[in-house]
Short mmCIF file of C-alpha atoms in Angstrom, two decimals:
data_model
loop_
_atom_site.label_atom_id
_atom_site.label_comp_id
_atom_site.label_asym_id
_atom_site.label_seq_id
_atom_site.Cartn_x
_atom_site.Cartn_y
_atom_site.Cartn_z
CA MET O 299 72.70 50.33 77.37
CA PHE O 300 72.86 50.69 81.17
CA GLN O 301 74.17 54.26 81.35
CA ARG O 302 71.15 55.81 83.09
CA LYS O 303 71.02 53.14 85.78
CA LEU O 304 74.78 53.23 86.26
CA ARG O 305 74.71 57.01 86.65
CA ALA O 306 71.83 56.76 89.13
CA LEU O 307 73.90 54.33 91.18
CA LYS O 308 77.00 56.58 90.80
CA PHE O 309 79.11 53.91 89.15
CA HIS O 310 82.65 55.21 88.58
CA HIS O 311 82.71 54.96 84.75
CA PRO O 312 79.13 54.58 83.42
CA ASP O 313 79.92 55.85 79.91
CA ASN O 314 82.78 53.42 79.34
CA PHE O 315 81.11 50.26 80.60
CA ASN O 316 81.10 47.52 77.96
CA VAL O 317 78.63 44.71 78.50
CA ASP O 318 80.56 42.53 76.04
CA ASP O 319 83.77 42.83 78.07
CA GLU O 320 83.86 39.99 80.59
CA GLN O 321 86.18 41.86 82.94
CA ASP O 322 83.92 44.92 82.93
CA VAL O 323 80.95 42.69 83.77
CA ARG O 324 82.76 41.03 86.66
CA THR O 325 83.97 44.38 87.99
CA LEU O 326 80.41 45.71 87.93
CA VAL O 327 79.03 42.65 89.73
CA VAL O 328 81.63 42.95 92.49
CA TRP O 329 80.99 46.70 92.80
CA LEU O 330 77.23 46.20 93.06
CA GLU O 331 77.59 43.63 95.82
CA ASP O 332 80.20 45.66 97.72
CA GLN O 333 78.55 49.08 97.44
CA LYS O 334 74.81 48.63 96.86
CA ILE O 335 73.35 45.15 97.34
CA ARG O 336 75.52 43.89 100.24
CA PHE O 337 73.70 40.56 100.38
CA TYR O 338 76.75 38.66 101.68
CA PRO O 339 78.68 39.64 104.80
CA SER O 340 82.00 41.26 103.89
CA GLU O 341 84.03 38.15 104.74
CA ASP O 342 81.89 35.99 102.43
CA ARG O 343 82.58 38.14 99.37
CA VAL O 344 86.16 36.94 98.94
CA LEU O 345 85.39 34.43 96.19
CA LEU O 346 83.17 36.92 94.33
CA ARG O 347 85.88 39.57 94.48
CA ALA O 348 88.37 37.17 92.88
CA SER O 349 87.15 38.22 89.43
CA SER O 350 90.16 36.74 87.63
CA SER O 351 89.57 33.26 89.04
CA VAL O 352 88.67 30.45 86.62
CA ASP O 353 85.88 29.43 89.00
CA TRP O 354 84.33 32.90 89.14
CA GLN O 355 81.40 32.01 86.88
CA ASP O 356 80.37 29.19 89.26
CA VAL O 357 80.62 31.60 92.19
CA PHE O 358 78.50 34.13 90.31
CA THR O 359 75.87 31.48 89.52
CA LYS O 360 75.60 30.58 93.21
CA TYR O 361 75.37 34.28 94.05
CA LEU O 362 72.42 34.70 91.67
CA GLN O 363 70.75 31.67 93.21
CA ASP O 364 71.15 33.20 96.66
CA LEU O 365 69.67 36.45 95.39
CA LYS O 366 66.77 34.42 93.94
CA CYS O 367 67.23 35.94 90.50
CA PRO O 368 64.21 34.75 88.45
CA LEU O 369 65.98 34.92 85.07
CA ASP O 370 67.98 32.44 83.04
CA PHE O 371 71.55 32.89 84.29
CA ARG O 372 72.90 32.36 80.78
CA ARG O 373 71.25 35.60 79.59
CA GLN O 374 73.95 37.88 80.88
CA VAL O 375 72.47 41.19 79.67
CA SER O 376 69.09 40.47 81.24
CA VAL O 377 70.72 39.33 84.48
CA LEU O 378 72.80 42.52 84.70
CA ASP O 379 69.72 44.64 84.05
CA TRP O 380 67.89 42.79 86.82
CA MET O 381 70.81 43.30 89.22
CA LEU O 382 70.92 47.03 88.45
CA GLY O 383 67.17 47.31 89.03
CA TYR O 384 67.51 45.37 92.28
CA ALA O 385 70.30 47.68 93.43
CA LEU O 386 68.19 50.74 92.54
CA ARG O 387 65.28 49.42 94.59
CA LEU O 388 67.57 48.97 97.59
CA GLU O 389 69.02 52.43 97.06
CA TYR O 390 65.55 53.94 96.98
CA ALA O 391 64.48 52.03 100.08
CA ASP O 392 67.51 53.34 101.98
CA ASN O 393 66.86 56.97 100.95
CA CYS O 394 63.12 56.97 100.39
CA LYS O 395 62.35 60.34 102.03
CA GLN O 396 65.19 62.06 100.20
CA PHE O 397 64.06 60.87 96.76
CA GLN O 398 60.40 61.72 97.37
CA HIS O 399 61.20 65.44 97.48
CA ILE O 400 63.19 65.56 94.22
CA ASP O 401 61.68 67.31 91.21
CA ILE O 402 62.80 64.92 88.47
CA LEU O 403 62.58 67.35 85.55
CA ALA O 404 64.29 70.15 87.43
CA HIS O 405 67.01 67.76 88.63
CA GLU O 406 67.66 66.57 85.07
CA ALA O 407 67.80 70.16 83.85
CA GLN O 408 70.34 71.06 86.51
CA GLN O 409 72.43 68.00 85.69
CA ALA O 410 72.40 68.74 81.95
CA THR O 411 75.66 70.24 80.72
CA CYS O 412 75.67 73.27 78.47
CA PRO O 413 78.09 72.93 75.51
CA ASP O 414 79.15 76.58 75.81
CA PRO O 415 79.77 77.84 79.38
CA ALA O 416 79.59 81.42 78.11
CA SER O 417 76.06 80.89 76.82
CA PRO O 418 73.24 82.65 78.72
CA LEU O 419 71.46 79.29 78.96
CA ALA O 420 74.25 78.02 81.22
CA ARG O 421 73.23 80.55 83.87
CA LEU O 422 69.54 79.61 83.94
CA ASP O 423 68.15 78.27 87.20
CA PRO O 424 65.19 76.01 86.28
CA VAL O 425 63.75 76.14 89.80
CA SER O 426 63.84 79.91 90.23
CA PRO O 427 60.58 81.93 90.20
CA GLU O 428 62.01 84.17 87.45
CA PHE O 429 62.56 81.18 85.17
CA LYS O 430 59.06 79.85 85.81
CA SER O 431 57.36 83.19 85.13
CA GLY O 432 59.46 83.77 82.02
CA VAL O 433 58.63 80.34 80.64
CA MET O 434 54.91 80.82 81.31
CA SER O 435 55.00 84.18 79.49
CA LEU O 436 56.78 82.52 76.56
CA ALA O 437 54.16 79.76 76.51
CA LEU O 438 51.36 82.32 76.32
CA LEU O 439 53.15 84.15 73.51
CA LEU O 440 53.59 80.93 71.53
CA ASN O 441 50.09 79.68 72.39
CA LEU O 442 51.43 76.58 74.14
CA PRO O 443 49.33 74.69 76.70
CA GLN O 444 50.19 75.26 80.34
CA HIS O 445 52.03 72.58 82.30
CA THR O 446 53.03 72.17 85.94
CA HIS O 447 56.71 71.64 85.02
CA PRO O 448 58.31 74.78 83.50
CA VAL O 449 61.26 72.74 82.19
CA MET O 450 58.91 70.69 80.01
CA VAL O 451 57.24 73.88 78.74
CA PHE O 452 60.68 75.32 77.96
CA GLN O 453 61.59 72.20 75.98
CA ALA O 454 58.31 72.42 74.06
CA ALA O 455 58.98 76.08 73.25
CA ARG O 456 62.47 75.24 72.00
CA ARG O 457 61.09 72.46 69.81
CA LEU O 458 58.40 74.76 68.39
CA LEU O 459 60.87 77.55 67.61
CA GLU O 460 63.24 75.10 65.92
CA CYS O 461 60.42 73.70 63.77
CA ARG O 462 58.80 77.02 62.86
CA PHE O 463 61.68 79.51 62.63
CA SER O 464 64.64 77.54 61.31
CA GLN O 465 66.02 78.54 57.92
CA HIS O 466 64.52 75.44 56.30
CA ALA O 467 61.11 76.06 57.88
CA LEU O 468 61.03 79.71 56.80
CA SER O 469 61.98 78.81 53.21
CA SER O 470 59.26 76.12 53.17
CA VAL O 471 56.69 78.65 54.35
CA ALA O 472 57.77 81.11 51.67
CA GLN O 473 57.32 78.43 48.98
CA SER O 474 54.00 77.17 50.30
CA SER O 475 52.59 80.69 50.59
CA GLN O 476 52.82 80.99 46.82
CA GLN O 477 50.73 77.87 46.35
CA SER O 478 47.01 77.52 46.88
CA LYS O 479 46.07 75.44 49.92
CA GLU O 480 43.04 73.27 50.42
CA ILE O 481 41.98 72.97 54.06
CA PHE O 482 40.68 69.54 55.01
CA PRO O 483 38.44 69.56 58.11
CA LEU O 484 39.59 67.23 60.88
CA GLN O 485 35.98 66.11 61.40
CA LYS O 486 35.89 64.54 57.92
CA MET O 487 39.03 62.48 58.45
CA ASP O 488 38.44 58.75 58.76
CA LEU O 489 40.22 57.46 61.87
CA GLY O 490 39.80 53.78 61.05
CA PHE O 491 38.60 52.85 64.53
CA ASP O 492 36.30 54.27 67.18
CA THR O 493 37.16 54.79 70.85
CA LYS O 494 33.52 55.65 71.69
CA LYS O 495 34.74 59.04 72.99
CA LYS O 496 34.81 62.14 70.81
CA ALA O 497 37.79 63.74 72.54
CA LEU O 498 39.90 60.58 72.20
CA ASN O 499 38.94 60.25 68.55
CA GLN O 500 40.04 63.83 67.88
CA ALA O 501 43.33 63.29 69.71
CA ALA O 502 43.97 60.06 67.77
CA LYS O 503 43.36 61.89 64.48
CA VAL O 504 45.88 64.57 65.44
CA LEU O 505 48.47 61.95 66.41
CA ARG O 506 47.94 60.13 63.12
CA LEU O 507 48.40 63.34 61.14
CA LEU O 508 51.57 64.15 63.07
CA HIS O 509 52.88 60.66 62.38
CA ILE O 510 52.14 61.06 58.67
CA ALA O 511 53.96 64.41 58.67
CA GLU O 512 57.01 62.78 60.28
CA LEU O 513 56.94 60.00 57.68
CA ARG O 514 56.77 62.57 54.87
CA HIS O 515 59.75 64.41 56.35
CA LEU O 516 61.65 61.14 56.63
CA GLN O 517 60.82 60.28 53.01
CA THR O 518 62.04 63.72 51.91
CA CYS O 519 65.34 63.17 53.71
CA VAL O 520 65.72 59.72 52.12
CA ASN O 521 65.02 61.19 48.67
CA GLU O 522 67.66 63.88 49.23
CA ILE O 523 70.21 61.21 50.18
CA ILE O 524 69.36 59.17 47.07
CA VAL O 525 69.76 62.23 44.84
CA ALA O 526 73.10 63.07 46.47
CA VAL O 527 74.38 59.52 45.95
CA GLN O 528 73.16 59.46 42.34
CA THR O 529 75.00 62.71 41.71
CA LEU O 530 78.22 60.95 42.66
CA THR O 531 77.58 57.65 40.87
CA ALA O 532 75.56 58.53 37.74
CA ASN O 533 78.28 60.61 36.08
CA PRO O 534 81.63 59.49 37.48
CA LYS O 535 84.83 61.20 36.41
CA THR O 536 87.20 58.85 34.61
CA ASP O 537 90.77 59.04 33.41
CA GLU O 538 90.77 57.81 29.82
CA ARG O 539 94.54 57.32 29.90
CA LEU O 540 94.04 54.38 32.24
CA GLY O 541 91.45 52.71 29.99
CA LYS O 542 92.02 50.25 27.21
CA VAL O 543 89.80 49.58 24.15
CA GLY O 544 89.95 46.24 22.31
CA ARG O 545 92.53 43.54 22.69
#
């Protein structure tokens, strides 16, 4: 739930944090105060650091009051989320100039781990001029719109190739090519509402059609699951030697 914020704050085990574990929660609170928030002087954090104390919850309540937390203290998840956001704001304020020069998409691409270190994708540098020019050439080849962030264009190209050239997509195209198609003009589609702007109306129509296509794909997957389950349950194999007829 809090993994992205915990990683941004460089918490020592963000993937293993359990919000339902009371000890994990107390450890996180102490860590936030010691490393990020630092609202109390070091000598006044003794009671908060005593996370195994029976009075710790009362100490934590007073701490939230001192921080002027606007939430209901009984809503632990919301309070933790507020504390993490508060710590992030302080972290940003302390390193404002450093964060202003970070390219978010490029940073995320560099931080992403490749499942196979031997893969050519593991050696890509998303901020290099060669990567940018290659992605732009690929976008032109695939007729994708240009974008200022090459990483986003690369992700769009990957998504397009997966949708259009996967084995399932190619077999679907082969089947549909044998069937007659009726083209329905977008202009004749009833949107159901009017934004008073032609361009927005056209974009809304496209989004609605994409949503319908996703729903149809979802329905197809559900039907396939139902058929698979029926195959197992409609004609079960039985051992007649274990059965008994009559009394």
